[in-house]
Short mmCIF file of C-alpha atoms in Angstrom, two decimals:
data_model
loop_
_atom_site.label_atom_id
_atom_site.label_comp_id
_atom_site.label_asym_id
_atom_site.label_seq_id
_atom_site.Cartn_x
_atom_site.Cartn_y
_atom_site.Cartn_z
CA MET A 942 27.70 -54.40 47.16
CA SER A 943 30.80 -53.48 49.08
CA ASN A 944 30.52 -50.68 51.58
CA THR A 945 33.77 -49.22 50.28
CA ALA A 946 32.08 -48.70 46.92
CA CYS A 947 29.95 -45.99 48.50
CA SER A 948 32.60 -44.16 50.52
CA THR A 949 36.21 -43.42 49.67
CA GLY A 950 38.64 -40.54 50.04
CA MET A 951 38.59 -37.40 47.96
CA MET A 952 39.48 -37.93 44.33
CA ARG A 953 42.20 -36.13 42.52
CA LYS A 954 40.78 -33.08 40.85
CA ARG A 955 40.62 -33.51 37.11
CA ARG A 956 42.22 -30.98 34.91
CA THR A 957 39.40 -29.09 33.24
CA CYS A 958 39.06 -26.97 30.23
CA GLN A 959 37.96 -24.20 32.57
CA LYS A 960 41.53 -23.37 33.47
CA ALA A 961 42.03 -22.40 29.86
CA GLN A 962 39.00 -20.11 29.97
CA SER A 963 40.13 -16.57 30.54
CA ASN A 964 38.61 -13.92 28.37
CA GLY A 965 41.23 -11.46 29.45
CA ARG A 966 44.05 -13.68 28.25
CA ARG A 967 45.60 -12.73 24.91
CA SER A 968 45.51 -15.52 22.32
CA ARG A 969 48.91 -16.45 21.08
CA ALA A 970 49.71 -18.03 17.73
CA PRO A 971 50.17 -21.79 17.75
CA ALA A 972 53.59 -23.22 17.09
CA VAL A 973 54.17 -24.36 13.53
CA LEU A 974 53.66 -28.08 13.10
CA PRO A 975 55.70 -30.30 10.78
CA MET A 976 54.31 -30.43 7.24
CA ARG A 977 55.25 -31.48 3.77
CA VAL A 978 55.41 -27.97 2.25
CA PRO A 979 55.88 -24.53 3.84
CA LEU A 980 52.25 -23.51 4.18
CA ALA A 981 53.21 -20.97 6.83
CA SER A 982 54.13 -18.57 4.06
CA ARG A 983 50.64 -18.86 2.57
CA TRP A 984 48.46 -18.63 5.70
CA HIS A 985 49.05 -16.00 8.31
CA PHE A 986 47.81 -15.50 11.82
CA THR A 987 46.70 -11.94 11.13
CA ALA A 988 43.06 -11.29 10.27
CA PRO A 989 41.18 -14.43 9.21
CA PRO A 990 44.08 -16.62 7.98
CA TRP A 991 41.89 -18.39 5.46
CA ASN A 992 40.62 -15.22 3.76
CA GLY A 993 43.23 -15.86 1.11
CA ILE A 994 41.71 -19.26 0.38
CA LEU A 995 38.14 -18.09 0.00
CA THR A 996 36.34 -15.06 -1.33
CA PRO A 997 32.94 -13.78 -0.30
CA CYS A 998 31.53 -14.81 -3.66
CA SER A 999 29.64 -18.01 -4.31
CA VAL A 1000 31.47 -21.14 -3.23
CA ARG A 1001 30.93 -22.46 -6.74
CA ARG A 1002 33.55 -20.01 -8.01
CA ILE A 1003 37.11 -19.95 -6.76
CA SER A 1004 39.05 -16.79 -7.43
CA ALA A 1005 42.58 -16.75 -8.76
CA GLN A 1006 43.79 -16.22 -5.21
CA SER A 1007 41.74 -19.19 -4.03
CA ALA A 1008 43.14 -21.28 -6.86
CA GLU A 1009 46.62 -20.41 -5.63
CA ARG A 1010 45.65 -21.62 -2.18
CA SER A 1011 44.21 -24.78 -3.74
CA GLY A 1012 47.59 -25.33 -5.31
CA ALA A 1013 49.20 -25.05 -1.90
CA LEU A 1014 46.76 -27.62 -0.54
CA SER A 1015 47.54 -29.92 -3.44
CA ALA A 1016 51.27 -29.57 -2.82
CA ALA A 1017 50.67 -30.34 0.86
CA GLY A 1018 49.16 -33.70 -0.09
CA TYR A 1019 45.44 -32.91 -0.39
CA PRO A 1020 44.21 -34.88 -3.44
CA ASP A 1021 41.01 -32.81 -3.80
CA PRO A 1022 41.90 -29.30 -2.67
CA ALA A 1023 38.81 -27.71 -4.25
CA ALA A 1024 36.60 -29.81 -1.95
CA VAL A 1025 38.53 -28.55 1.07
CA VAL A 1026 38.08 -24.98 -0.14
CA VAL A 1027 34.34 -25.56 -0.48
CA SER A 1028 34.18 -26.95 3.09
CA LEU A 1029 36.00 -23.90 4.40
CA ALA A 1030 33.65 -21.62 2.43
CA ARG A 1031 30.66 -23.31 4.00
CA VAL A 1032 32.03 -22.84 7.50
CA ARG A 1033 33.14 -19.25 6.88
CA GLY A 1034 29.68 -18.36 5.63
CA SER A 1035 27.79 -20.17 8.37
CA SER A 1036 25.77 -18.26 10.94
CA ARG A 1037 27.62 -20.09 13.70
CA TYR A 1038 30.97 -18.69 12.57
CA LEU A 1039 29.66 -15.22 11.78
CA GLN A 1040 28.05 -14.90 15.21
CA LEU A 1041 31.18 -15.85 17.14
CA PRO A 1042 32.61 -13.25 19.54
CA THR A 1043 35.72 -11.54 18.20
CA LEU A 1044 38.15 -13.43 20.42
CA SER A 1045 36.58 -16.80 19.61
CA ARG A 1046 36.70 -16.03 15.89
CA GLN A 1047 40.37 -15.08 16.17
CA ARG A 1048 41.10 -18.38 17.88
CA PHE A 1049 39.06 -20.26 15.28
CA ASP A 1050 40.99 -18.53 12.49
CA ALA A 1051 44.31 -19.35 14.13
CA LEU A 1052 43.41 -23.01 14.40
CA VAL A 1053 42.28 -23.64 10.81
CA PRO A 1054 45.77 -23.61 9.22
CA GLN A 1055 47.14 -25.59 12.14
CA LEU A 1056 44.53 -28.28 11.57
CA LEU A 1057 45.25 -28.25 7.83
CA ARG A 1058 48.90 -28.88 8.59
CA ALA A 1059 48.19 -31.59 11.16
CA ALA A 1060 45.86 -33.40 8.75
CA ALA A 1061 48.38 -33.13 5.90
CA THR A 1062 50.72 -35.58 7.65
CA TRP A 1063 48.21 -38.45 7.22
CA PRO A 1064 47.49 -40.65 4.18
CA GLU A 1065 43.93 -39.28 3.74
CA PRO A 1066 44.36 -35.64 4.71
CA ARG A 1067 40.99 -34.42 3.48
CA THR A 1068 39.11 -37.00 5.56
CA VAL A 1069 41.17 -36.16 8.63
CA PHE A 1070 40.72 -32.43 8.11
CA GLU A 1071 36.95 -32.75 7.63
CA ARG A 1072 36.75 -34.57 10.97
CA LEU A 1073 38.92 -31.94 12.64
CA LEU A 1074 36.84 -29.17 11.12
CA ALA A 1075 33.62 -30.79 12.36
CA LEU A 1076 35.08 -30.83 15.86
CA LEU A 1077 36.17 -27.22 15.55
CA GLU A 1078 32.67 -26.21 14.50
CA ALA A 1079 31.17 -28.16 17.40
CA ILE A 1080 33.35 -26.42 19.99
CA SER A 1081 33.40 -22.96 18.41
CA GLY A 1082 30.80 -21.65 20.82
CA ARG A 1083 32.86 -22.71 23.82
CA SER A 1084 35.78 -20.33 24.20
CA ALA A 1085 37.47 -22.59 26.77
CA TYR A 1086 37.87 -25.41 24.26
CA LEU A 1087 39.19 -23.07 21.58
CA ALA A 1088 41.67 -21.65 24.07
CA LEU A 1089 42.80 -25.13 25.05
CA LEU A 1090 43.70 -26.00 21.44
CA VAL A 1091 45.34 -22.65 20.74
CA GLU A 1092 47.40 -22.67 23.91
CA HIS A 1093 48.46 -26.33 23.75
CA PRO A 1094 49.83 -26.97 20.22
CA PRO A 1095 51.09 -30.51 21.07
CA VAL A 1096 47.45 -31.57 21.42
CA LEU A 1097 46.83 -31.06 17.69
CA PRO A 1098 48.95 -33.94 16.32
CA ARG A 1099 47.45 -36.29 18.93
CA LEU A 1100 44.03 -35.11 17.90
CA ALA A 1101 44.80 -35.64 14.21
CA GLU A 1102 46.10 -39.13 14.97
CA LEU A 1103 42.81 -40.09 16.61
CA MET A 1104 40.80 -38.57 13.77
CA ALA A 1105 42.89 -40.42 11.20
CA ALA A 1106 42.57 -43.76 12.95
CA SER A 1107 38.83 -43.98 13.55
CA ALA A 1108 35.62 -42.41 12.27
CA TRP A 1109 33.89 -43.62 15.43
CA ALA A 1110 36.52 -41.94 17.62
CA ALA A 1111 36.08 -38.70 15.67
CA GLU A 1112 32.33 -38.74 16.12
CA HIS A 1113 32.63 -39.66 19.79
CA LEU A 1114 35.04 -36.83 20.50
CA THR A 1115 32.88 -34.35 18.60
CA ARG A 1116 29.88 -35.37 20.73
CA HIS A 1117 31.91 -35.13 23.95
CA PRO A 1118 34.48 -32.34 23.49
CA ILE A 1119 35.16 -32.25 27.22
CA LEU A 1120 37.39 -35.23 26.45
CA LEU A 1121 39.87 -32.88 24.77
CA ASP A 1122 41.22 -32.31 28.26
CA GLU A 1123 42.43 -35.93 28.29
CA LEU A 1124 44.88 -35.18 25.46
CA LEU A 1125 46.87 -32.68 27.53
CA ASP A 1126 48.94 -35.21 29.47
CA SER A 1127 50.20 -38.21 27.51
CA ARG A 1128 51.39 -39.90 30.70
CA THR A 1129 47.83 -40.04 32.03
CA LEU A 1130 46.36 -40.80 28.63
CA PHE A 1131 48.52 -43.88 28.12
CA ALA A 1132 48.82 -45.05 31.73
CA GLU A 1133 47.91 -48.68 32.48
CA PRO A 1134 44.32 -48.74 33.82
CA ASP A 1135 44.03 -49.31 37.56
CA TRP A 1136 40.63 -50.74 38.40
CA THR A 1137 41.00 -50.08 42.14
CA GLU A 1138 41.84 -46.44 41.45
CA TRP A 1139 38.85 -46.24 39.12
CA ARG A 1140 36.57 -47.24 42.00
CA ARG A 1141 38.09 -44.66 44.34
CA GLU A 1142 37.96 -41.87 41.78
CA LEU A 1143 34.36 -42.52 40.81
CA ALA A 1144 33.17 -42.85 44.41
CA ALA A 1145 34.81 -39.54 45.33
CA SER A 1146 33.32 -37.83 42.29
CA LEU A 1147 29.83 -38.93 43.33
CA GLU A 1148 30.41 -37.93 46.95
CA ALA A 1149 31.16 -34.41 45.75
CA HIS A 1150 27.46 -34.06 44.79
CA PRO A 1151 25.49 -35.49 47.75
CA GLY A 1152 21.76 -35.67 47.10
CA ASP A 1153 22.04 -34.13 43.61
CA ALA A 1154 20.81 -36.81 41.22
CA GLU A 1155 21.39 -34.79 38.07
CA ALA A 1156 24.97 -33.91 39.01
CA GLN A 1157 25.71 -37.51 39.95
CA MET A 1158 24.30 -38.79 36.65
CA ASP A 1159 26.60 -36.40 34.81
CA ALA A 1160 29.55 -37.35 37.02
CA LEU A 1161 29.03 -41.01 36.09
CA ARG A 1162 28.97 -40.10 32.42
CA HIS A 1163 32.05 -37.88 32.56
CA PHE A 1164 33.97 -40.62 34.35
CA GLN A 1165 32.90 -43.40 31.99
CA HIS A 1166 33.58 -41.30 28.91
CA ALA A 1167 37.02 -40.23 30.17
CA GLN A 1168 38.17 -43.75 30.97
CA SER A 1169 36.77 -45.11 27.70
CA PHE A 1170 38.57 -42.36 25.82
CA ARG A 1171 41.88 -43.20 27.46
CA LEU A 1172 41.38 -46.83 26.47
CA LEU A 1173 40.48 -45.71 22.96
CA ALA A 1174 43.71 -43.72 22.70
CA GLN A 1175 45.71 -46.74 23.84
CA ASP A 1176 43.80 -48.98 21.46
CA LEU A 1177 44.34 -46.78 18.41
CA THR A 1178 48.07 -46.51 19.10
CA GLY A 1179 48.48 -50.28 19.46
CA ARG A 1180 49.18 -50.29 23.18
CA VAL A 1181 46.43 -52.78 24.09
CA SER A 1182 45.12 -55.98 22.47
CA VAL A 1183 41.46 -56.49 21.59
CA GLU A 1184 41.14 -59.08 24.36
CA ARG A 1185 42.74 -56.89 27.02
CA LEU A 1186 40.69 -53.90 25.89
CA ALA A 1187 37.50 -55.93 26.37
CA ASP A 1188 38.65 -56.87 29.88
CA HIS A 1189 39.12 -53.18 30.74
CA LEU A 1190 35.82 -52.07 29.21
CA SER A 1191 33.98 -54.86 31.04
CA ALA A 1192 35.63 -53.95 34.34
CA LEU A 1193 34.71 -50.31 33.74
CA ALA A 1194 31.07 -51.29 33.25
CA ASP A 1195 31.15 -53.36 36.46
CA ILE A 1196 32.49 -50.38 38.41
CA VAL A 1197 29.97 -47.96 36.91
CA LEU A 1198 27.11 -50.36 37.62
CA ASP A 1199 28.15 -50.76 41.25
CA ALA A 1200 28.46 -47.00 41.73
CA THR A 1201 25.13 -46.39 40.01
CA LEU A 1202 23.46 -48.97 42.24
CA CYS A 1203 24.93 -47.34 45.33
CA SER A 1204 23.81 -43.86 44.31
CA CYS A 1205 20.30 -44.88 43.27
CA TRP A 1206 19.79 -46.76 46.53
CA SER A 1207 20.91 -43.74 48.50
CA HIS A 1208 18.35 -41.55 46.72
CA ILE A 1209 15.56 -44.07 47.34
CA SER A 1210 16.31 -45.14 50.92
CA GLY A 1211 18.50 -42.38 52.30
CA PRO A 1212 22.27 -42.03 52.65
CA ASP A 1213 22.38 -43.97 55.93
CA ALA A 1214 20.36 -46.98 54.75
CA SER A 1215 21.83 -50.47 54.92
CA PRO A 1216 23.09 -51.81 51.57
CA PRO A 1217 20.32 -53.34 49.45
CA LYS A 1218 19.93 -57.08 49.18
CA PHE A 1219 20.11 -56.71 45.44
CA ALA A 1220 22.46 -57.97 42.72
CA ILE A 1221 23.08 -57.35 39.04
CA VAL A 1222 23.88 -60.20 36.66
CA GLY A 1223 25.53 -59.47 33.33
CA TYR A 1224 24.82 -61.53 30.22
CA GLY A 1225 26.13 -61.42 26.66
CA LYS A 1226 29.22 -59.33 25.95
CA LEU A 1227 29.27 -57.94 29.48
CA GLY A 1228 28.89 -61.39 31.00
CA GLY A 1229 31.52 -62.86 28.69
CA LYS A 1230 33.92 -59.92 29.23
CA GLU A 1231 33.89 -59.10 25.53
CA LEU A 1232 32.47 -55.60 25.81
CA GLY A 1233 33.17 -53.01 23.09
CA TYR A 1234 33.01 -49.23 23.21
CA ALA A 1235 29.40 -49.05 22.08
CA SER A 1236 28.11 -52.40 23.38
CA ASP A 1237 24.83 -52.40 25.24
CA LEU A 1238 24.50 -54.08 28.63
CA ASP A 1239 22.40 -57.24 28.97
CA LEU A 1240 21.27 -57.13 32.60
CA VAL A 1241 19.16 -59.18 35.00
CA PHE A 1242 18.23 -57.80 38.44
CA LEU A 1243 17.85 -60.12 41.45
CA TYR A 1244 16.99 -59.57 45.10
CA ASP A 1245 16.90 -61.78 48.18
CA ASP A 1246 14.89 -60.03 50.87
CA GLU A 1247 11.90 -61.42 52.80
CA ASP A 1248 10.51 -58.01 53.70
CA GLU A 1249 6.89 -57.62 52.53
CA ALA A 1250 7.72 -54.42 50.64
CA ALA A 1251 10.86 -55.84 49.06
CA ALA A 1252 9.41 -56.56 45.62
CA GLU A 1253 8.07 -53.03 45.19
CA ARG A 1254 11.17 -51.39 46.66
CA TYR A 1255 13.59 -53.29 44.43
CA ALA A 1256 11.42 -52.76 41.36
CA ARG A 1257 11.76 -49.03 42.00
CA LEU A 1258 15.51 -49.46 42.40
CA ALA A 1259 15.81 -51.40 39.14
CA GLN A 1260 13.74 -48.83 37.28
CA ARG A 1261 15.77 -45.97 38.74
CA MET A 1262 19.00 -47.71 37.77
CA ASN A 1263 17.85 -48.26 34.21
CA THR A 1264 16.90 -44.59 33.93
CA TRP A 1265 20.31 -43.47 35.24
CA LEU A 1266 22.11 -45.78 32.81
CA ALA A 1267 20.13 -45.30 29.62
CA SER A 1268 18.73 -41.76 29.70
CA ILE A 1269 20.44 -39.00 27.73
CA THR A 1270 21.56 -35.97 29.73
CA ALA A 1271 23.65 -32.96 28.77
CA ALA A 1272 26.67 -35.22 29.33
CA GLY A 1273 25.31 -37.92 27.04
CA ARG A 1274 24.35 -41.53 27.82
CA LEU A 1275 26.11 -44.06 30.02
CA TYR A 1276 25.01 -47.31 28.35
CA GLU A 1277 22.15 -48.66 26.35
CA THR A 1278 20.57 -51.51 28.29
CA ASP A 1279 18.75 -54.69 27.32
CA LEU A 1280 16.63 -56.26 30.05
CA ARG A 1281 14.90 -58.92 27.93
CA LEU A 1282 16.90 -61.86 29.31
CA ARG A 1283 15.04 -61.75 32.62
CA PRO A 1284 12.59 -64.61 33.34
CA ASP A 1285 9.63 -64.48 30.91
CA GLY A 1286 11.37 -61.75 28.89
CA VAL A 1287 9.58 -58.47 28.25
CA SER A 1288 6.39 -59.83 29.81
CA GLY A 1289 8.19 -60.70 33.06
CA LEU A 1290 8.88 -58.59 36.12
CA LEU A 1291 11.74 -56.13 35.87
CA VAL A 1292 13.34 -57.62 38.99
CA SER A 1293 13.07 -61.19 40.30
CA SER A 1294 13.52 -62.68 43.71
CA PHE A 1295 16.42 -65.10 43.72
CA GLU A 1296 14.09 -67.99 44.54
CA ALA A 1297 11.78 -67.14 41.62
CA PHE A 1298 14.80 -66.92 39.31
CA ARG A 1299 16.11 -70.29 40.56
CA LYS A 1300 12.76 -71.97 40.04
CA TYR A 1301 12.35 -70.51 36.57
CA GLN A 1302 15.81 -71.62 35.45
CA LEU A 1303 15.31 -75.15 36.73
CA GLU A 1304 11.73 -75.68 35.60
CA GLN A 1305 10.75 -73.33 32.79
CA ALA A 1306 13.77 -71.94 30.97
CA TRP A 1307 14.27 -72.72 27.30
CA THR A 1308 17.51 -74.17 25.96
CA TRP A 1309 18.53 -70.78 24.52
CA GLU A 1310 18.22 -69.30 28.02
CA HIS A 1311 20.68 -71.89 29.31
CA GLN A 1312 22.92 -71.07 26.34
CA ALA A 1313 22.85 -67.46 27.51
CA LEU A 1314 23.69 -68.61 31.03
CA THR A 1315 27.04 -69.96 29.81
CA ARG A 1316 28.13 -66.30 29.38
CA ALA A 1317 26.50 -64.86 32.51
CA ARG A 1318 28.21 -63.64 35.67
CA PHE A 1319 27.58 -61.59 38.81
CA VAL A 1320 28.81 -58.05 38.14
CA ALA A 1321 27.65 -55.78 40.98
CA GLY A 1322 25.64 -55.56 44.20
CA ASP A 1323 25.26 -57.91 47.13
CA ALA A 1324 28.13 -60.40 47.10
CA SER A 1325 26.15 -63.14 48.85
CA ILE A 1326 23.47 -63.05 46.16
CA GLY A 1327 26.24 -63.01 43.60
CA ALA A 1328 27.78 -66.15 45.10
CA ALA A 1329 24.38 -67.84 45.16
CA PHE A 1330 23.87 -66.99 41.49
CA GLU A 1331 27.26 -68.40 40.50
CA SER A 1332 26.50 -71.61 42.40
CA LEU A 1333 23.09 -71.91 40.71
CA ARG A 1334 24.60 -71.20 37.31
CA GLU A 1335 27.12 -74.02 37.71
CA ALA A 1336 24.45 -76.43 38.92
CA ILE A 1337 22.22 -75.68 35.91
CA LEU A 1338 25.06 -76.03 33.41
CA ARG A 1339 25.97 -79.39 34.94
CA VAL A 1340 22.48 -80.86 34.59
CA PRO A 1341 22.69 -83.98 32.32
CA ARG A 1342 20.90 -83.36 29.02
CA ASN A 1343 19.72 -85.48 26.12
CA SER A 1344 22.37 -84.84 23.49
CA GLN A 1345 20.08 -85.14 20.45
CA THR A 1346 17.41 -82.89 21.93
CA LEU A 1347 20.08 -80.34 22.79
CA LYS A 1348 21.45 -80.48 19.24
CA ASP A 1349 18.00 -80.00 17.75
CA ASP A 1350 17.28 -77.02 19.98
CA ILE A 1351 20.60 -75.32 19.21
CA VAL A 1352 20.29 -75.91 15.44
CA ASP A 1353 16.75 -74.50 15.52
CA MET A 1354 17.89 -71.40 17.40
CA ARG A 1355 20.83 -70.93 15.05
CA ARG A 1356 18.51 -70.93 12.06
CA ARG A 1357 16.19 -68.46 13.75
CA MET A 1358 19.08 -66.09 14.46
CA TYR A 1359 20.24 -66.26 10.86
CA LEU A 1360 16.78 -65.40 9.53
CA ALA A 1361 16.65 -62.45 11.92
CA HIS A 1362 19.89 -61.03 10.46
CA PRO A 1363 19.59 -61.25 6.66
CA ASN A 1364 22.69 -60.34 4.66
CA ARG A 1365 22.15 -59.46 1.01
CA SER A 1366 25.38 -57.50 0.62
CA GLY A 1367 27.44 -60.25 -1.02
CA ASN A 1368 30.06 -59.81 1.69
CA PHE A 1369 30.69 -62.13 4.63
CA ASP A 1370 29.05 -61.06 7.89
CA LEU A 1371 31.66 -61.92 10.51
CA LYS A 1372 29.08 -62.52 13.19
CA HIS A 1373 25.95 -63.99 11.64
CA ASP A 1374 26.85 -65.77 8.39
CA PRO A 1375 27.68 -69.50 8.23
CA GLY A 1376 31.22 -70.09 9.45
CA GLY A 1377 31.13 -66.91 11.51
CA MET A 1378 31.32 -65.99 15.17
CA VAL A 1379 27.85 -67.22 16.14
CA ASP A 1380 28.61 -70.69 14.79
CA LEU A 1381 31.68 -70.91 16.99
CA GLU A 1382 29.85 -69.55 20.02
CA PHE A 1383 26.98 -72.01 19.60
CA SER A 1384 29.44 -74.88 19.21
CA VAL A 1385 31.11 -73.94 22.48
CA GLN A 1386 27.75 -73.55 24.21
CA PHE A 1387 26.76 -77.04 23.08
CA LEU A 1388 29.96 -78.45 24.54
CA VAL A 1389 29.33 -76.68 27.85
CA LEU A 1390 25.71 -77.82 28.14
CA ALA A 1391 26.36 -81.37 26.89
CA GLN A 1392 29.61 -82.15 28.72
CA SER A 1393 29.73 -80.12 31.95
CA HIS A 1394 28.02 -82.86 33.96
CA MET A 1395 31.15 -84.92 33.29
CA HIS A 1396 33.68 -82.09 33.05
CA PRO A 1397 32.94 -79.26 35.55
CA SER A 1398 35.83 -77.13 34.27
CA LEU A 1399 33.70 -76.28 31.22
CA THR A 1400 31.35 -74.22 33.42
CA ARG A 1401 34.04 -71.57 33.89
CA ASN A 1402 33.14 -68.27 32.30
CA ALA A 1403 36.57 -68.07 30.68
CA GLY A 1404 35.69 -67.02 27.13
CA ASN A 1405 35.24 -69.01 23.96
CA ILE A 1406 38.92 -69.32 23.08
CA ALA A 1407 39.85 -70.64 26.52
CA LEU A 1408 36.90 -73.05 26.53
CA LEU A 1409 37.99 -74.50 23.20
CA GLY A 1410 41.37 -75.14 24.78
CA PHE A 1411 39.73 -76.84 27.78
CA ALA A 1412 37.65 -79.04 25.47
CA ALA A 1413 40.73 -80.08 23.51
CA ALA A 1414 42.66 -80.86 26.70
CA LEU A 1415 39.75 -83.02 27.87
CA GLY A 1416 39.76 -84.97 24.60
CA LEU A 1417 36.39 -83.60 23.49
CA LEU A 1418 37.89 -81.99 20.38
CA PRO A 1419 40.90 -82.69 18.18
CA THR A 1420 43.57 -80.17 19.11
CA LYS A 1421 44.00 -78.98 15.52
CA VAL A 1422 40.28 -78.34 15.16
CA ALA A 1423 40.16 -76.37 18.41
CA GLU A 1424 43.26 -74.32 17.58
CA ALA A 1425 42.16 -73.48 14.05
CA ALA A 1426 38.72 -72.40 15.25
CA ALA A 1427 40.23 -70.35 18.07
CA ASP A 1428 42.57 -68.59 15.63
CA ALA A 1429 39.63 -67.83 13.35
CA TYR A 1430 37.58 -66.41 16.21
CA ARG A 1431 40.47 -64.27 17.38
CA GLU A 1432 40.87 -62.81 13.88
CA TYR A 1433 37.12 -62.29 13.52
CA ARG A 1434 37.09 -60.27 16.73
CA ARG A 1435 40.04 -58.19 15.55
CA LEU A 1436 38.40 -57.46 12.21
CA GLN A 1437 35.05 -56.71 13.81
CA HIS A 1438 36.72 -54.29 16.19
CA GLN A 1439 38.54 -52.49 13.37
CA ILE A 1440 35.35 -52.15 11.34
CA ARG A 1441 33.34 -50.84 14.29
CA LEU A 1442 36.01 -48.22 14.91
CA GLN A 1443 35.21 -46.85 11.46
CA GLY A 1444 31.59 -46.39 12.47
CA ALA A 1445 30.08 -49.29 10.50
CA ARG A 1446 27.00 -50.93 11.99
CA GLU A 1447 27.63 -54.28 10.34
CA ALA A 1448 30.97 -56.11 10.27
CA ARG A 1449 31.05 -57.45 6.70
CA VAL A 1450 34.15 -58.27 4.71
CA ASP A 1451 35.38 -59.89 1.50
CA PRO A 1452 34.28 -63.55 1.70
CA GLN A 1453 37.28 -64.89 -0.20
CA ALA A 1454 39.76 -63.56 2.36
CA GLN A 1455 37.93 -65.45 5.13
CA ALA A 1456 37.40 -68.75 3.32
CA ALA A 1457 39.95 -70.70 5.38
CA ARG A 1458 38.61 -69.35 8.66
CA ARG A 1459 35.04 -70.11 7.71
CA GLN A 1460 36.11 -73.66 6.90
CA ALA A 1461 37.82 -73.96 10.30
CA VAL A 1462 34.66 -72.86 12.12
CA ASP A 1463 32.50 -75.13 9.96
CA GLU A 1464 34.75 -78.06 10.82
CA LEU A 1465 34.33 -77.24 14.51
CA TRP A 1466 30.55 -77.18 14.11
CA ARG A 1467 30.50 -80.51 12.28
CA THR A 1468 32.83 -82.10 14.82
CA VAL A 1469 30.62 -81.00 17.70
CA LEU A 1470 27.09 -81.03 16.27
CA GLY A 1471 27.24 -83.20 13.17
CA ARG A 1472 25.95 -81.82 9.86
CA SER A 1473 25.85 -78.08 9.23
CA TRP A 1474 22.74 -76.18 10.25
CA THR A 1475 22.55 -74.88 6.68
CA GLU A 1476 21.83 -78.39 5.36
CA PRO A 1477 18.19 -79.52 5.08
CA GLU A 1478 16.81 -82.01 7.58
CA ALA A 1479 17.19 -85.67 6.65
CA GLU A 1480 14.02 -87.30 5.38
#
């Protein structure tokens, strides 16, 4: 762990919603946003502007006046205006709305027609408006957030754009409304990420709360959420590719892990203690630099310290780190973690000495654990331990292996994974079904484990697409096979990313549209491993 990670200059103060919080400030009407029809003549900023839409009677009945408003909604592009009226009736009759202070209710009322107009500019206005309304309900008890939206009308179209683009983004923003502040300055929102500046900013934020574990945990969350949100905004507006986004999200996790390690160590050993002889290794999506917004972190903790109390001390550090990362505070969660890839899995020690890890990998590890090692890398902590890990990783990957035994082990593991992820939907699961992402990943892992003793360049943790290119350049694959599989994988990742942005847990699509890509991946598998794993064993 670098010493500079624990001490940097003061960070730039973030703009906060608090500057908008001034109960003595008079609320002013938002500027009129572009819209398809002149709704301004139908909603006013005096009294509750949506009183004309709804009546105090049952939401099952819409008065003649409400019907007129429904007509205005229909003309504005809302295909089901009655449903919007019902949603507004529910909110207007809710205890949350009725209990709002007068000023907050006035701001709420001023925002409703503005949000209706902003949503009306998108192809599915009702969906966008429902997401905007959910956010408005969530922040209604916080006058500062209401003031921010009322006093900064240009934020509303940006907000509607995010809500229109992604259900996941809408839910994320509703859970973390402090991120509204990020929409104020488009220059900051869309600026190219600077990883060095990220480190400085986070370190300074933590230094502002010396000795206060709770405040530092929240500072980590606010920082991670803010940077992820900026990346999300750039992603949804097409400013960053899926591959580059994953690089940024992986770098962000590295920086947060290093800062978390530094802070936890300071709380355990004191602010003046020497840096710990402790390192964090990332596996899976973190290790392969393919992290998504909601990906968990596959972590292994290592130490290299001969002190008699080292094992206990670093176990405490690892446990403290996991708590800081995975626990839910008022500011939310940093990351979900998965620590099962450590030696002996869930039955093993939370933290391993480097020597114990080395011995386990060389003498006891299963083939699937060496498959996982192909996507592992040092991510934070003591650089000397990190270098030792990378050297060990390369040595293990370059061990000569019996090709048939390796094939059998990988086919067996592939079948086990498939059984663990049943798909009865009739659609194609981009990750787990035959011809999907796992097939390509296992094919690449076989090449790495089978050929690295002859071709050391395959041990590079460069990603599946790059490794396919290396294998083709080395003559291990026909170029056309490698290129077709790489193109399929690239498209699978793009589709998976799009689906996850809509909040779906499983990335499943029309099988017919992916037939050619599935065939390309199947051809890669057969070229590398022989017959498909879906075929029965030969008698």
